[in-house]
Short mmCIF file of C-alpha atoms and ligand atoms in Angstrom, two decimals:
data_model
loop_
_atom_site.label_atom_id
_atom_site.label_comp_id
_atom_site.label_asym_id
_atom_site.label_seq_id
_atom_site.Cartn_x
_atom_site.Cartn_y
_atom_site.Cartn_z
CA MET A 1 77.33 87.96 103.07
CA SER A 2 75.61 84.85 101.74
CA PRO A 3 78.05 82.43 100.00
CA ILE A 4 75.72 82.01 96.97
CA THR A 5 75.81 85.74 96.04
CA ASP A 6 78.85 87.67 94.85
CA PRO A 7 80.57 89.30 97.80
CA GLU A 8 80.11 93.05 98.06
CA CYS A 9 83.06 95.43 98.30
CA ARG A 10 83.60 96.58 101.90
CA GLY A 11 84.39 100.09 100.73
CA CYS A 12 81.76 100.90 98.14
CA GLY A 13 79.26 98.02 98.09
CA THR A 14 79.89 97.04 94.44
CA SER A 15 79.74 93.27 93.75
CA LEU A 16 83.21 91.78 93.58
CA ALA A 17 84.16 89.52 90.72
CA ALA A 18 85.68 86.24 91.90
CA THR A 19 88.11 86.43 88.94
CA ASP A 20 89.63 89.73 90.09
CA VAL A 21 92.20 87.97 92.24
CA PHE A 22 95.02 90.09 93.69
CA CYS A 23 97.10 87.08 94.71
CA ASP A 24 96.73 83.64 96.29
CA LEU A 25 98.81 82.68 99.37
CA GLY A 26 96.79 79.48 99.89
CA ALA A 27 94.78 78.77 103.07
CA GLN A 28 96.46 79.62 106.36
CA PRO A 29 95.58 79.58 110.10
CA LEU A 30 94.96 82.94 111.87
CA ALA A 31 98.37 84.65 111.89
CA ASN A 32 98.16 85.66 115.56
CA ALA A 33 96.61 82.36 116.78
CA LEU A 34 99.72 81.22 118.63
CA LEU A 35 99.65 77.69 119.99
CA SER A 36 100.68 76.25 123.27
CA ALA A 37 102.51 72.87 123.31
CA ASP A 38 99.36 70.91 124.15
CA GLN A 39 97.61 72.38 121.06
CA LEU A 40 100.13 71.21 118.50
CA ASN A 41 98.17 68.02 117.73
CA GLN A 42 94.86 69.85 117.46
CA PRO A 43 93.34 70.92 114.11
CA GLU A 44 93.83 74.54 113.06
CA ILE A 45 91.14 76.33 111.09
CA HIS A 46 92.54 77.70 107.86
CA TYR A 47 91.25 80.70 105.90
CA PRO A 48 91.87 81.34 102.17
CA LEU A 49 94.33 84.24 101.71
CA ARG A 50 93.08 85.08 98.19
CA PRO A 51 92.24 88.76 98.20
CA LEU A 52 90.08 90.29 95.44
CA VAL A 53 90.22 93.82 94.08
CA CYS A 54 87.06 95.89 93.53
CA ARG A 55 86.69 97.08 89.94
CA ASN A 56 84.93 100.22 91.08
CA CYS A 57 87.05 101.61 93.97
CA LEU A 58 90.08 99.29 93.66
CA LEU A 59 89.97 98.27 97.33
CA VAL A 60 91.95 95.08 97.82
CA GLN A 61 90.13 92.91 100.33
CA LEU A 62 89.50 89.37 101.59
CA PRO A 63 85.87 88.52 100.72
CA ASP A 64 85.35 86.00 103.47
CA VAL A 65 86.90 86.56 106.84
CA PRO A 66 86.57 85.13 110.38
CA LYS A 67 84.37 86.92 112.87
CA PRO A 68 86.48 89.51 114.78
CA GLU A 69 85.37 87.93 118.08
CA GLY A 70 87.54 84.92 117.08
CA ILE A 71 90.57 87.11 116.48
CA PHE A 72 90.60 89.92 119.05
CA THR A 73 90.20 87.67 122.04
CA ASP A 74 91.35 88.19 125.62
CA SER A 75 94.62 86.50 124.65
CA TYR A 76 95.33 88.54 121.44
CA PRO A 77 99.13 88.58 121.55
CA PHE A 78 100.07 91.83 119.79
CA PHE A 79 101.27 94.73 122.01
CA SER A 80 102.08 97.79 119.91
CA GLY A 81 104.32 99.10 122.64
CA GLN A 82 106.89 96.37 121.96
CA SER A 83 108.43 98.70 119.44
CA ALA A 84 110.25 101.81 120.55
CA THR A 85 109.97 103.00 116.98
CA TRP A 86 106.18 102.82 117.31
CA LEU A 87 106.27 104.66 120.61
CA GLY A 88 108.27 107.47 118.97
CA HIS A 89 105.81 107.56 116.12
CA CYS A 90 102.92 108.01 118.57
CA LYS A 91 104.66 110.77 120.42
CA ARG A 92 105.57 112.68 117.25
CA PHE A 93 101.96 112.41 116.06
CA ALA A 94 100.60 113.62 119.41
CA ASP A 95 102.88 116.63 119.49
CA GLN A 96 101.99 117.46 115.82
CA ALA A 97 98.24 117.00 116.32
CA ILE A 98 98.09 119.07 119.58
CA LYS A 99 99.78 121.93 117.80
CA ARG A 100 97.97 121.65 114.46
CA PHE A 101 94.49 121.31 115.86
CA GLY A 102 94.98 123.51 118.99
CA LEU A 103 94.16 120.71 121.48
CA GLY A 104 94.15 121.62 125.19
CA PRO A 105 92.81 120.64 128.61
CA THR A 106 89.16 120.91 127.48
CA SER A 107 89.70 118.90 124.27
CA ARG A 108 88.82 115.23 123.96
CA VAL A 109 90.86 112.63 122.05
CA LEU A 110 89.46 109.18 121.16
CA ASP A 111 91.79 106.37 120.07
CA ILE A 112 89.89 103.53 118.44
CA GLY A 113 91.78 100.24 118.48
CA SER A 114 93.94 101.62 121.23
CA ASN A 115 95.66 98.27 121.98
CA ASP A 116 97.97 98.83 125.02
CA GLY A 117 97.54 102.59 125.15
CA SER A 118 100.75 103.53 123.34
CA MET A 119 98.95 106.38 121.49
CA LEU A 120 97.01 107.54 124.59
CA ARG A 121 100.13 107.99 126.75
CA PRO A 122 101.59 111.06 124.94
CA PHE A 123 98.25 112.90 124.91
CA ARG A 124 97.74 112.23 128.62
CA GLY A 125 101.33 113.43 129.24
CA LYS A 126 100.33 116.73 127.73
CA GLY A 127 97.17 116.98 129.83
CA ILE A 128 94.81 116.26 127.00
CA PRO A 129 91.76 114.22 128.12
CA CYS A 130 91.78 111.02 126.09
CA LEU A 131 89.92 107.68 125.90
CA GLY A 132 90.73 104.41 124.19
CA VAL A 133 88.40 101.78 122.76
CA GLU A 134 89.93 98.27 122.46
CA PRO A 135 88.07 94.92 122.10
CA SER A 136 91.01 92.67 123.18
CA ALA A 137 90.73 92.60 126.99
CA GLY A 138 94.27 91.31 127.50
CA VAL A 139 96.06 94.21 125.81
CA ALA A 140 93.51 96.68 127.09
CA GLN A 141 94.27 95.65 130.69
CA HIS A 142 97.86 96.89 130.12
CA ALA A 143 96.50 100.32 129.37
CA LEU A 144 94.03 100.27 132.26
CA MET A 145 96.76 99.16 134.74
CA GLU A 146 98.71 102.26 133.63
CA GLY A 147 95.61 104.41 134.30
CA LEU A 148 94.99 105.05 130.55
CA PRO A 149 91.18 105.25 130.31
CA THR A 150 90.01 102.46 127.96
CA MET A 151 86.60 101.05 127.06
CA ILE A 152 86.87 97.28 126.32
CA ASP A 153 84.48 97.26 123.40
CA TRP A 154 83.98 97.07 119.68
CA TRP A 155 83.56 100.29 117.70
CA GLY A 156 80.53 101.12 115.54
CA THR A 157 77.45 103.27 115.60
CA GLU A 158 75.99 101.60 118.72
CA THR A 159 79.13 102.29 120.76
CA ALA A 160 79.36 105.76 119.34
CA ASP A 161 75.76 106.43 120.44
CA ARG A 162 76.46 105.16 123.96
CA LEU A 163 79.62 107.34 124.20
CA ALA A 164 77.84 110.40 122.86
CA HIS A 165 75.28 109.94 125.60
CA THR A 166 75.88 109.01 129.20
CA GLU A 167 74.90 105.42 129.56
CA GLY A 168 77.82 102.95 129.32
CA ASN A 169 80.20 105.83 129.12
CA PRO A 170 83.20 105.67 131.49
CA THR A 171 83.34 109.46 131.66
CA GLY A 172 79.73 109.47 132.98
CA ARG A 173 78.75 112.37 130.76
CA SER A 174 78.04 113.10 127.11
CA TRP A 175 81.28 112.82 125.19
CA LYS A 176 82.29 113.97 121.69
CA ALA A 177 85.79 113.91 120.26
CA ASP A 178 87.78 116.81 118.89
CA LEU A 179 90.26 114.24 117.47
CA VAL A 180 89.50 110.62 116.63
CA ILE A 181 92.60 108.43 115.99
CA CYS A 182 92.40 105.17 114.05
CA THR A 183 95.90 103.70 113.51
CA ASN A 184 96.12 100.21 112.03
CA VAL A 185 92.45 99.45 112.79
CA LEU A 186 90.48 100.07 109.59
CA ALA A 187 92.06 97.02 107.91
CA HIS A 188 90.59 94.84 110.66
CA VAL A 189 86.99 96.04 110.40
CA PRO A 190 84.44 93.73 108.69
CA ASP A 191 81.71 96.46 108.50
CA LEU A 192 83.58 99.55 107.32
CA LYS A 193 80.43 101.62 106.87
CA ASP A 194 79.13 101.12 110.40
CA PHE A 195 82.57 101.77 111.81
CA LEU A 196 83.00 105.00 109.88
CA ASP A 197 79.43 106.13 110.51
CA GLY A 198 80.32 105.74 114.19
CA VAL A 199 83.44 107.92 113.74
CA ARG A 200 81.38 110.60 112.08
CA ALA A 201 78.74 110.45 114.86
CA ILE A 202 81.32 110.92 117.67
CA LEU A 203 83.06 113.95 116.08
CA ALA A 204 82.49 117.17 117.98
CA PRO A 205 81.74 120.19 115.76
CA GLY A 206 84.96 120.99 113.84
CA GLY A 207 86.44 117.67 114.99
CA VAL A 208 89.05 115.77 112.96
CA ALA A 209 89.46 112.06 112.32
CA MET A 210 92.86 110.64 111.51
CA PHE A 211 93.17 107.25 109.78
CA GLU A 212 96.58 105.54 109.45
CA VAL A 213 96.56 102.38 107.30
CA PRO A 214 99.21 100.13 105.67
CA TYR A 215 99.49 101.49 102.15
CA VAL A 216 98.75 99.07 99.30
CA GLY A 217 101.23 101.06 97.16
CA ASN A 218 104.09 99.88 99.38
CA LEU A 219 102.62 96.39 99.52
CA ILE A 220 102.69 96.14 95.73
CA ARG A 221 106.00 98.00 95.11
CA GLU A 222 107.92 95.97 97.75
CA VAL A 223 105.99 92.71 97.42
CA GLN A 224 104.92 92.82 101.09
CA PHE A 225 102.70 89.80 100.62
CA ASP A 226 103.09 89.00 104.35
CA GLN A 227 100.77 91.95 105.14
CA ILE A 228 97.99 89.74 103.79
CA TYR A 229 96.33 87.66 106.53
CA ALA A 230 92.81 86.96 107.71
CA GLU A 231 92.72 89.72 110.35
CA HIS A 232 93.56 92.26 107.68
CA HIS A 233 90.36 92.42 105.69
CA CYS A 234 91.29 95.47 103.59
CA TYR A 235 94.43 96.93 101.91
CA PHE A 236 93.91 100.55 101.09
CA SER A 237 95.04 103.03 98.49
CA LEU A 238 94.19 106.69 98.96
CA LYS A 239 91.43 106.32 96.33
CA SER A 240 89.79 103.29 98.01
CA LEU A 241 90.06 104.88 101.46
CA ASP A 242 88.58 108.11 100.12
CA VAL A 243 85.57 106.29 98.68
CA ALA A 244 84.93 104.45 101.98
CA LEU A 245 85.19 107.64 103.96
CA GLU A 246 82.87 109.63 101.71
CA ARG A 247 80.26 106.89 101.87
CA SER A 248 80.08 107.66 105.58
CA GLY A 249 80.08 111.48 105.09
CA LEU A 250 83.73 111.96 105.95
CA TYR A 251 85.87 114.08 103.64
CA ALA A 252 89.67 113.80 103.44
CA PHE A 253 91.42 117.16 103.58
CA ASP A 254 95.11 116.16 103.98
CA VAL A 255 97.25 113.05 103.52
CA GLU A 256 100.78 112.08 104.58
CA HIS A 257 102.85 109.06 103.60
CA GLU A 258 104.55 107.52 106.67
CA SER A 259 107.30 104.87 106.61
CA ILE A 260 105.87 103.05 109.68
CA HIS A 261 104.79 99.40 109.35
CA GLY A 262 106.37 99.12 105.93
CA GLY A 263 104.68 102.21 104.52
CA SER A 264 101.39 103.75 105.65
CA LEU A 265 98.93 106.40 104.57
CA ARG A 266 97.84 108.90 107.18
CA VAL A 267 94.59 110.61 106.10
CA TYR A 268 92.82 113.44 107.91
CA ALA A 269 89.11 113.82 107.42
CA ARG A 270 86.15 115.98 108.64
CA ASP A 271 82.42 115.56 108.38
CA HIS A 272 82.15 118.20 105.75
CA HIS A 273 83.98 119.36 102.67
CA ASN A 274 86.90 121.34 103.89
CA TRP A 275 86.99 123.53 100.79
CA SER A 276 87.19 126.57 103.04
CA ALA A 277 90.76 125.43 103.77
CA GLY A 278 91.28 125.62 99.99
CA ALA A 279 94.90 124.81 99.24
CA SER A 280 95.31 121.48 101.04
CA VAL A 281 92.49 119.65 99.25
CA PRO A 282 93.42 120.50 95.64
CA TRP A 283 97.03 119.83 96.48
CA MET A 284 96.09 116.46 97.88
CA ARG A 285 93.95 115.56 94.88
CA GLU A 286 96.84 116.54 92.59
CA LEU A 287 99.20 114.39 94.65
CA LEU A 288 96.83 111.46 94.18
CA GLU A 289 97.09 111.74 90.43
CA GLU A 290 100.87 111.52 90.40
CA GLY A 291 103.39 108.66 90.27
CA ASP A 292 102.41 105.29 91.55
CA THR A 293 99.15 106.70 92.80
CA ARG A 294 98.00 106.86 89.19
CA ARG A 295 99.22 103.28 88.71
CA LEU A 296 97.03 102.33 91.64
CA HIS A 297 94.03 103.62 89.67
CA ASP A 298 94.69 100.95 87.05
CA LEU A 299 93.15 97.47 87.64
CA ALA A 300 96.02 95.92 85.71
CA THR A 301 98.46 97.03 88.48
CA TYR A 302 96.62 94.78 90.87
CA ALA A 303 96.35 91.87 88.43
CA ASP A 304 100.04 91.99 87.73
CA PHE A 305 100.90 91.50 91.38
CA ALA A 306 99.70 87.89 91.49
CA VAL A 307 103.04 86.55 90.11
CA GLU A 308 105.19 88.30 92.72
CA PRO A 309 104.60 86.16 95.87
CA PRO A 310 105.52 82.90 94.01
CA LYS A 311 108.72 84.63 92.74
CA ALA A 312 109.53 85.63 96.34
CA LYS A 313 108.93 82.06 97.45
CA ARG A 314 111.23 80.68 94.73
CA ARG A 315 113.98 83.21 95.77
CA ALA A 316 113.58 82.22 99.46
CA LEU A 317 113.80 78.48 98.84
CA ASN A 318 116.79 79.07 96.54
CA GLN A 319 118.46 81.20 99.21
CA LEU A 320 117.86 78.51 101.79
CA GLY A 321 118.97 75.73 99.47
CA ARG A 322 122.09 77.36 97.98
CA TYR A 323 123.42 79.68 100.67
CA TYR A 324 122.11 78.45 103.98
CA SER A 325 121.82 74.66 103.71
CA GLY A 326 123.78 72.99 106.57
CA LYS A 327 123.78 76.25 108.43
CA ARG A 328 121.96 76.98 111.73
CA VAL A 329 119.06 79.26 110.86
CA VAL A 330 116.71 80.98 113.32
CA GLY A 331 114.14 83.80 112.94
CA TYR A 332 113.60 87.15 114.68
CA GLY A 333 110.18 88.79 115.30
CA ALA A 334 107.26 86.35 115.75
CA SER A 335 104.93 88.77 114.03
CA ALA A 336 101.66 88.07 112.17
CA LYS A 337 103.78 88.75 109.05
CA ALA A 338 106.21 86.04 110.22
CA ALA A 339 103.41 83.52 110.37
CA VAL A 340 102.27 84.32 106.83
CA THR A 341 105.79 84.15 105.42
CA LEU A 342 106.78 80.90 107.12
CA ASN A 343 103.50 79.17 106.13
CA TYR A 344 103.58 80.48 102.56
CA PHE A 345 107.22 79.42 102.15
CA GLY A 346 106.31 76.03 103.75
CA LEU A 347 109.05 76.28 106.40
CA GLY A 348 108.95 74.53 109.81
CA PRO A 349 111.35 73.97 112.72
CA GLU A 350 113.38 71.60 110.56
CA THR A 351 114.55 74.77 108.68
CA ILE A 352 113.95 77.68 111.04
CA GLU A 353 114.88 76.32 114.52
CA PHE A 354 112.99 78.95 116.50
CA VAL A 355 111.92 82.59 116.32
CA ALA A 356 113.17 85.06 118.97
CA ASP A 357 110.77 87.81 120.06
CA THR A 358 110.66 90.44 122.78
CA THR A 359 106.97 89.92 123.63
CA PRO A 360 106.74 87.96 126.91
CA VAL A 361 103.25 86.51 126.22
CA LYS A 362 104.66 84.89 123.01
CA TRP A 363 107.50 83.02 124.77
CA GLY A 364 107.00 79.27 124.93
CA LYS A 365 104.26 79.43 122.28
CA TYR A 366 104.39 78.17 118.74
CA LEU A 367 103.65 79.98 115.48
CA PRO A 368 100.42 78.80 113.87
CA GLY A 369 100.74 76.40 110.94
CA SER A 370 104.56 76.12 111.00
CA HIS A 371 104.67 75.18 114.76
CA ILE A 372 108.05 76.91 115.00
CA PRO A 373 108.75 77.67 118.69
CA ILE A 374 108.99 81.27 119.92
CA LYS A 375 111.76 82.05 122.43
CA PRO A 376 113.05 85.05 124.32
CA PRO A 377 115.81 87.11 122.64
CA ASN A 378 118.50 85.58 124.85
CA ALA A 379 118.04 82.32 122.91
CA LEU A 380 119.99 84.04 120.15
CA GLU A 381 123.13 84.27 122.30
CA GLN A 382 122.80 80.64 123.39
CA ALA A 383 122.13 79.31 119.93
CA LYS A 384 124.90 81.28 118.13
CA PRO A 385 123.09 80.78 114.75
CA ASP A 386 124.84 81.21 111.41
CA VAL A 387 121.79 83.03 109.88
CA VAL A 388 119.02 85.11 111.43
CA VAL A 389 115.97 85.58 109.26
CA LEU A 390 114.57 89.02 110.05
CA LEU A 391 110.83 88.38 109.94
CA ALA A 392 109.93 91.73 111.56
CA TRP A 393 111.58 93.53 108.62
CA ASN A 394 109.40 96.58 109.17
CA TRP A 395 111.37 97.23 112.41
CA ALA A 396 114.75 96.54 110.82
CA ALA A 397 116.47 99.79 112.07
CA GLU A 398 115.44 98.86 115.66
CA ALA A 399 115.84 95.09 115.52
CA VAL A 400 119.10 94.65 113.51
CA PRO A 401 121.32 96.21 116.20
CA LYS A 402 119.76 93.96 118.82
CA ILE A 403 120.42 90.91 116.70
CA GLN A 404 123.98 92.02 115.95
CA ALA A 405 124.60 92.52 119.68
CA ALA A 406 123.32 89.08 120.51
CA CYS A 407 125.05 87.15 117.70
CA PRO A 408 127.59 89.35 115.96
CA ASP A 409 128.84 86.66 113.61
CA ALA A 410 125.37 85.80 112.20
CA GLU A 411 124.19 86.85 108.76
CA ILE A 412 120.91 88.80 108.93
CA VAL A 413 118.61 88.17 106.02
CA VAL A 414 115.14 88.87 104.75
CA LEU A 415 114.15 85.63 102.98
CA GLY A 416 112.71 86.02 99.52
CA SER A 417 113.80 89.64 99.16
CA GLU A 418 115.86 90.64 96.12
CA CYS A 419 118.21 92.28 98.59
CA PRO A 420 118.16 89.65 101.35
CA ASN A 421 121.26 90.50 103.42
CA LEU A 422 120.50 93.11 106.01
CA ALA A 423 123.75 92.64 107.96
CA GLN A 424 125.24 95.22 105.69
CA ASP A 425 124.27 98.83 105.96
CA ILE A 426 120.49 98.55 105.71
CA PHE A 427 119.88 101.79 104.00
CA ARG A 428 122.75 102.39 101.64
CA SER A 429 124.04 99.29 100.05
CA PRO A 430 121.56 96.39 100.02
CA ILE A 431 123.19 93.21 98.96
CA THR A 432 121.99 91.22 95.94
CA ILE A 433 122.00 87.48 95.50
CA ALA A 434 125.09 87.90 93.23
CA ASP A 435 126.92 89.56 96.10
CA LEU A 436 125.94 86.63 98.29
CA ALA A 437 127.27 84.17 95.74
CA ALA A 438 130.53 86.10 95.50
CA SER A 439 130.82 86.13 99.30
CA ASP A 440 130.24 82.35 99.25
CA ARG A 441 133.11 81.85 96.82
CA ARG A 442 135.36 83.93 99.08
CA GLN A 443 134.64 81.61 102.11
O1 DWN B 1 97.80 95.49 111.99
C1 DWN B 1 98.55 94.93 112.85
C2 DWN B 1 99.93 95.39 112.99
C3 DWN B 1 99.94 96.87 113.22
O2 DWN B 1 100.56 94.78 114.11
C4 DWN B 1 98.04 93.85 113.65
N1 DWN B 1 97.13 93.07 112.75
C5 DWN B 1 99.00 92.95 114.26
C6 DWN B 1 100.35 93.38 114.24
O3 DWN B 1 101.02 92.81 113.10
P1 DWN B 1 102.45 92.18 113.31
O4 DWN B 1 102.39 91.13 114.35
O5 DWN B 1 102.99 91.77 111.99
O6 DWN B 1 103.20 93.48 113.89
P2 DWN B 1 104.75 93.78 114.11
O7 DWN B 1 104.78 95.04 114.95
O8 DWN B 1 105.45 93.83 112.81
O9 DWN B 1 105.32 92.57 115.02
C7 DWN B 1 106.61 92.65 115.38
C8 DWN B 1 106.97 91.48 116.28
O10 DWN B 1 108.38 91.55 116.51
C9 DWN B 1 106.29 91.59 117.66
O11 DWN B 1 105.90 90.31 118.08
C10 DWN B 1 107.32 92.22 118.53
C11 DWN B 1 108.58 91.72 117.92
N2 DWN B 1 109.71 92.61 118.07
C12 DWN B 1 110.91 92.11 118.55
O12 DWN B 1 110.99 90.87 118.88
N3 DWN B 1 111.97 92.90 118.66
C13 DWN B 1 109.60 93.90 117.65
C14 DWN B 1 110.72 94.74 117.73
C15 DWN B 1 110.62 96.17 117.31
C16 DWN B 1 111.96 94.23 118.29
O13 DWN B 1 112.96 94.89 118.37
#
């Protein structure tokens, strides 16, 4: 994409207007580019987090992004299996898909963006032949060491062609998929059309492709601005995903809304109109026209979002200034989202002493930009902090009990949220700032 021409929409090819700005989080370093101590004095490349929205298909997207080779390196630090919630999600999907699509010992399942093999494991456990494709060699090795067949490669039409024929194919024979799984991968793909053309090419006759993507409806409704970072090129609604799929000859025939990762869409597609199945498609189209889906068809919904991240930043700085000043504050969950939040809020180790995380490869490293150190979870017990900022809010149900066990007296908060205090019952009585002020007066 030459810098002198308007960027083209990744989903439909329409020229993007530089004025159709979704929000502006400033320029930040790559969210997963963790630093070692000897890198703290080196320069960090920053990328503008100023997504645009396409007037035609309403796909929210970053127009200029780093090459994926600079992101998904051998030392890419994200291991999806770090979350028991995610592992349960994968098992439930596998059980559901095996039953729904009649998969068995002669079927073939392809997981694109297979990371550490978390989604491959339940299919293998049920005797279903499966194969992963993952470009980050470090995480892929974890799958391979467990005997989960994985190609360390990028996905697109060229890889699909190699897999469909024998050369370069770990199975050694022509290979087509009855089920292609793409969870949390489409957002990372610079060339959506080539990626999706490759998915269509690898589908066996009657095969199904499943795409699970963070849902822009949740991002807007819950002001999940920390989902916006340079490795996430696109932020999908069902409409914008539908347009991208159909451009590659893939036709959605069912959709589910999942709570995982802060709210995701799961869309099933085939390489032909599935009108023969009748009911599911009209029902799905009808669903799309309802509720906030219809709001997502309105460009104004996207333009209105721009004021929300600055409001969250003001709330966070107010919370830190009024309720937590003089207190010992640490973080939990050194996620990509954590990097975005801490950099956007302008917080460093002078405010957030460290961030605890269960991922061993992250220990002893520093978050990009903020340079806040990452420590093992036992640092929580040693530090006995007054406040724990839950940065991995999308895993609250799994993480909060661990934090409470390590430091039972700490307040657990989501900075910038209108209901920041998670120490109370997460799901039934979120606490407002007024409650916090009242509790302050009681102390
Ligand atoms: O799209 C992506 C999503 C799916 O995962 C990738 N671009 C990168 C990654 O984003 P993230 O880093 O924001 O993902 P998580 O899963 O929100 O990261 C959670 C972090 O918290 C991990 O570093 C693991 C850690 N963790 C923890 O310390 N204790 C997680 C759980 C569940 C815990 O109990």
